[in-house]
mmCIF file of C-alpha atoms in Angstrom:
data_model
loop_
_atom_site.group_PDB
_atom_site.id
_atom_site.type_symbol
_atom_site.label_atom_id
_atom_site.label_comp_id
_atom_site.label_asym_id
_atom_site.label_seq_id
_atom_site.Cartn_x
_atom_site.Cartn_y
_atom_site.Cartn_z
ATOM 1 C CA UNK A 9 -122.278 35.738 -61.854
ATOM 2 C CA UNK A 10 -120.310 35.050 -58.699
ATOM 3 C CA UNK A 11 -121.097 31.393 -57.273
ATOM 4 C CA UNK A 12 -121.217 31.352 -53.164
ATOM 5 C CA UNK A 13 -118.270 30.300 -51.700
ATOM 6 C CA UNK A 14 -118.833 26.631 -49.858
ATOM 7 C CA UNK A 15 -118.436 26.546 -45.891
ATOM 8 C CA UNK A 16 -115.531 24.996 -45.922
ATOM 9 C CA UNK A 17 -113.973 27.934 -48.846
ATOM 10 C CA UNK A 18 -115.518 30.029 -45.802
ATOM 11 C CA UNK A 19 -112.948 28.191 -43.543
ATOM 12 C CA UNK A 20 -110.158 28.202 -44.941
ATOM 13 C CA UNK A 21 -110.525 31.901 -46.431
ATOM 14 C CA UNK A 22 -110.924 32.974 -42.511
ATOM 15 C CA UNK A 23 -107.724 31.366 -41.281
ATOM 16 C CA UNK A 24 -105.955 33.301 -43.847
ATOM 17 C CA UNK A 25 -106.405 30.686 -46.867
ATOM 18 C CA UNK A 26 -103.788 27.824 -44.941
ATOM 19 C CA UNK A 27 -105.571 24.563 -45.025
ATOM 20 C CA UNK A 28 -103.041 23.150 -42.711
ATOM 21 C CA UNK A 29 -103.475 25.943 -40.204
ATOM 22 C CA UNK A 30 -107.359 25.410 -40.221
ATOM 23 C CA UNK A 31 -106.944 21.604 -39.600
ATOM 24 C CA UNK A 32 -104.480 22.323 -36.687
ATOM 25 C CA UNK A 33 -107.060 24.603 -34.928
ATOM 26 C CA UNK A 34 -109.846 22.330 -35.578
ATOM 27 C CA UNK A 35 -107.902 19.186 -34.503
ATOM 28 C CA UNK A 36 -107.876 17.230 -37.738
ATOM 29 C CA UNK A 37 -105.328 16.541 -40.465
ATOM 30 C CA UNK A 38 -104.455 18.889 -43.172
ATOM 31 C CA UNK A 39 -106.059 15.780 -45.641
ATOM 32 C CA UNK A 40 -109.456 15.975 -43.896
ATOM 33 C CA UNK A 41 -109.809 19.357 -45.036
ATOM 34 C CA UNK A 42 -108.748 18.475 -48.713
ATOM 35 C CA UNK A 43 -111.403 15.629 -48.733
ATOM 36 C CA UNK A 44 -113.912 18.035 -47.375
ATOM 37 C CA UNK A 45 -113.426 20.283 -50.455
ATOM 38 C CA UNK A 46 -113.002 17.493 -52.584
ATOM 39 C CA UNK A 47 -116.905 16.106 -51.296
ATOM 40 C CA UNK A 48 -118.406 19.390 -52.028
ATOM 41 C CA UNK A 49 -117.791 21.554 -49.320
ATOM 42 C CA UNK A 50 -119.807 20.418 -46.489
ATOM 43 C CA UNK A 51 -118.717 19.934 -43.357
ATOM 44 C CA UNK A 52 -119.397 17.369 -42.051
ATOM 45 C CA UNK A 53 -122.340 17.694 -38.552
ATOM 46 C CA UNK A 54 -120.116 16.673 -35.419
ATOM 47 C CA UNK A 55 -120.579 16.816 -31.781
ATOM 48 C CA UNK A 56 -121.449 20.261 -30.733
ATOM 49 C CA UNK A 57 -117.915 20.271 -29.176
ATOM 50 C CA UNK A 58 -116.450 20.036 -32.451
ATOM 51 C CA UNK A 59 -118.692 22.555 -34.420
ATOM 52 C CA UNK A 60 -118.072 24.600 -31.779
ATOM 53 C CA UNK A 61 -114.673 24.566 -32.122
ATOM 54 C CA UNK A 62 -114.302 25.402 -35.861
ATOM 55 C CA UNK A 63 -116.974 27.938 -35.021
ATOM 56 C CA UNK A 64 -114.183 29.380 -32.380
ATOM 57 C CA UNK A 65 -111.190 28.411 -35.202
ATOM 58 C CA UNK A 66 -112.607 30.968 -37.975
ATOM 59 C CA UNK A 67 -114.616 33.353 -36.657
ATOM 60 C CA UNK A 68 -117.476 32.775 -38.659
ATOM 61 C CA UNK A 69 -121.242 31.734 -37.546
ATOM 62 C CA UNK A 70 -123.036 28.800 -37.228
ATOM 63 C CA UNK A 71 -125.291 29.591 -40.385
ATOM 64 C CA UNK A 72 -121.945 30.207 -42.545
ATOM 65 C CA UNK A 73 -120.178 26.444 -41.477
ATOM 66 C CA UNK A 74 -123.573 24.471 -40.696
ATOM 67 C CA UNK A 75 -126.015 26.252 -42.783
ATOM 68 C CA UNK A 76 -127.845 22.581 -42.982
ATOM 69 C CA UNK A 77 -128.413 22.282 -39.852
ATOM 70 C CA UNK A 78 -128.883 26.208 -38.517
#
């Protein structure tokens, strides 16, 4: 059995599997994204500027980055 991919697996899948290039368009560094993973996936609930604009970044809906929260 397949396990769900995490939001942030989501993330980085949908920028063409480049953790650098996702932290560039979300306006972090490349080692924020490697602690996400490292945490457990999550990302982390921001300003709705910045969900926004990882929503924007992969493509992919609120439900899929945020699904605590939506």
């Amino acid at each position: 059995m397949k396990r769900e991919l995490t939001p942030i697996e989501k993330a980085i899948r949908a920028v063409g599997g480049n953790k650098s290039e996702l932290a560039r368009l979300v306006g972090c560094v490349p080692s924020n994204i490697t602690n996400i993973v490292a945490r457990g996936g999550r990302i982390p609930c921001m300003s709705k500027e910045k969900r926004d604009r990882w929503i924007n970044a992969t493509g992919l809906s609120k439900k899929d980055l945020f699904p605590d929260i939506y």
